[in-house]
Amino acid sequence: MTTGFFTYQQQVLDILKAWGLGSVGVGALCMLSQESVMRQFGWQALTWGGIDAALAQAGQVNAQKKAWQAAHGAMTVANEGQEIRNFHRILIINTVLDVGYILGGLWLVLSSAGRRERIGMGMGIVVQGSFLMVYDAVLAHDIARNWPVEVDAV
């Protein structure tokens, strides 16, 4: 059995992990600002980035375990196909949720009524949600293109 999908999954999660760690760094720097917009933007970057990095790391550990199982006959072709479908489905759901995050962030900015901390919070959510929307959508498309039989199976 091939471990191609799980190796691919480990590699693409490096992108999410790098974004997360970069966001943590940028967020920490922004939180040093005296400006409330920057501090709230930084708080969003730091928080979302930490979550993204942790999820990416957990996903990589899980994918590595599944790659080993696939390589050593402990996973059937049907199980591997189900794993591909599940990951693809999660990405589609996340893409829809990401649109909601972006809209929520925009609402915070537009309804801030001069409250600068809300502007920063909303801007931070828009930036994080935008990255995640593009990441999730591109990844879902790539999986459907590279593993069409598995994605389309019922």
XYZ file of C-alpha atoms in Angstrom:
154
model
C 0.000 0.000 0.000
C 1.171 3.503 -0.743
C 1.833 6.076 1.938
C 1.656 8.908 -0.609
C -1.376 10.639 0.822
C -0.122 10.620 4.390
C 3.301 11.906 3.326
C 1.514 14.628 1.355
C -0.611 15.449 4.403
C 2.479 15.820 6.594
C 4.065 18.151 4.037
C 1.070 20.433 3.521
C 0.586 20.740 7.265
C 4.065 22.324 7.345
C 2.468 25.330 5.618
C -0.159 25.673 8.343
C 2.462 25.211 11.050
C 4.713 27.888 9.511
C 1.759 30.289 9.258
C 0.852 29.566 12.857
C 4.355 30.088 14.210
C 4.789 33.237 12.119
C 1.473 34.546 13.413
C 2.572 33.902 16.993
C 5.747 35.913 16.396
C 3.979 38.794 14.661
C 1.248 38.748 17.284
C 3.737 38.941 20.140
C 5.441 41.933 18.523
C 2.122 43.683 17.857
C 1.086 43.227 21.473
C 4.044 45.383 22.514
C 2.446 48.359 20.760
C 0.853 51.195 22.703
C -1.886 51.362 20.041
C -5.028 49.371 20.926
C -5.696 48.439 17.282
C -2.264 46.820 17.019
C -2.538 45.098 20.395
C -5.891 43.515 19.533
C -4.654 42.576 16.056
C -1.647 41.001 17.761
C -3.801 39.129 20.242
C -5.773 37.579 17.370
C -2.571 36.649 15.501
C -0.995 35.144 18.615
C -4.089 33.149 19.594
C -5.060 31.887 16.143
C -1.413 31.207 15.317
C -0.901 29.094 18.412
C -4.004 27.063 17.640
C -2.984 26.637 13.977
C 0.526 25.479 14.901
C -0.790 23.031 17.506
C -3.389 21.580 15.113
C -0.771 21.232 12.372
C 1.622 19.433 14.709
C -1.083 17.048 15.927
C -2.146 16.396 12.325
C 1.426 15.634 11.302
C 1.895 13.166 14.147
C -1.372 11.465 13.186
C -0.431 11.374 9.480
C 2.983 9.920 10.330
C 1.313 7.159 12.344
C -1.079 6.405 9.477
C 1.779 6.400 6.947
C 3.522 3.764 9.052
C 0.316 1.715 9.271
C -0.207 1.934 5.507
C 3.412 0.980 4.786
C 3.291 -2.024 7.121
C -0.050 -3.472 6.052
C -1.956 -2.332 9.124
C -4.323 -0.227 7.007
C -6.474 -1.424 4.125
C -6.911 0.448 0.861
C -10.518 1.077 1.913
C -9.358 2.584 5.225
C -6.882 4.821 3.429
C -9.618 5.982 1.066
C -11.847 6.767 4.036
C -9.054 8.817 5.639
C -8.671 10.809 2.411
C -12.433 11.439 2.220
C -12.583 12.487 5.870
C -9.711 14.954 5.513
C -11.241 16.370 2.324
C -14.630 16.759 4.036
C -13.021 18.560 6.993
C -11.331 20.980 4.587
C -14.622 21.752 2.817
C -16.398 22.367 6.133
C -13.503 24.513 7.355
C -13.592 26.599 4.174
C -17.236 27.446 4.861
C -16.430 28.254 8.497
C -13.534 30.446 7.349
C -15.946 32.557 5.303
C -17.970 32.997 8.487
C -14.863 34.124 10.387
C -14.087 36.687 7.690
C -17.645 38.022 7.748
C -17.605 38.150 11.551
C -14.329 40.059 11.507
C -15.669 42.509 8.940
C -18.781 43.009 11.048
C -16.594 43.839 14.065
C -14.644 46.408 12.049
C -17.725 47.993 10.477
C -19.774 48.075 13.679
C -16.954 49.283 15.915
C -18.420 52.798 16.338
C -14.962 54.192 16.963
C -13.903 51.492 19.432
C -10.363 50.962 18.217
C -9.851 47.672 20.017
C -12.775 46.187 18.076
C -11.249 47.385 14.819
C -7.985 45.613 15.647
C -9.784 42.478 16.741
C -11.869 42.420 13.571
C -8.868 43.068 11.336
C -6.993 40.234 13.012
C -9.885 37.845 12.475
C -10.182 38.866 8.813
C -6.471 38.226 8.197
C -6.460 34.843 9.948
C -9.750 33.744 8.390
C -8.588 34.817 4.928
C -5.408 32.772 5.116
C -7.301 29.749 6.402
C -9.987 30.063 3.723
C -7.399 30.092 0.931
C -5.338 27.323 2.550
C -8.342 25.047 3.145
C -9.908 25.671 -0.285
C -6.669 25.163 -2.228
C -5.841 22.042 -0.244
C -9.343 20.592 -0.758
C -9.062 21.260 -4.498
C -5.600 19.691 -4.631
C -6.781 16.555 -2.835
C -9.788 16.217 -5.153
C -7.450 16.579 -8.145
C -4.830 14.087 -6.912
C -7.131 11.508 -5.282
C -10.399 11.826 -7.269
C -11.475 8.191 -6.875
C -11.106 8.314 -3.098
C -12.838 11.694 -2.751
C -15.770 10.672 -4.962
C -16.287 7.235 -3.387
C -19.406 6.782 -1.315
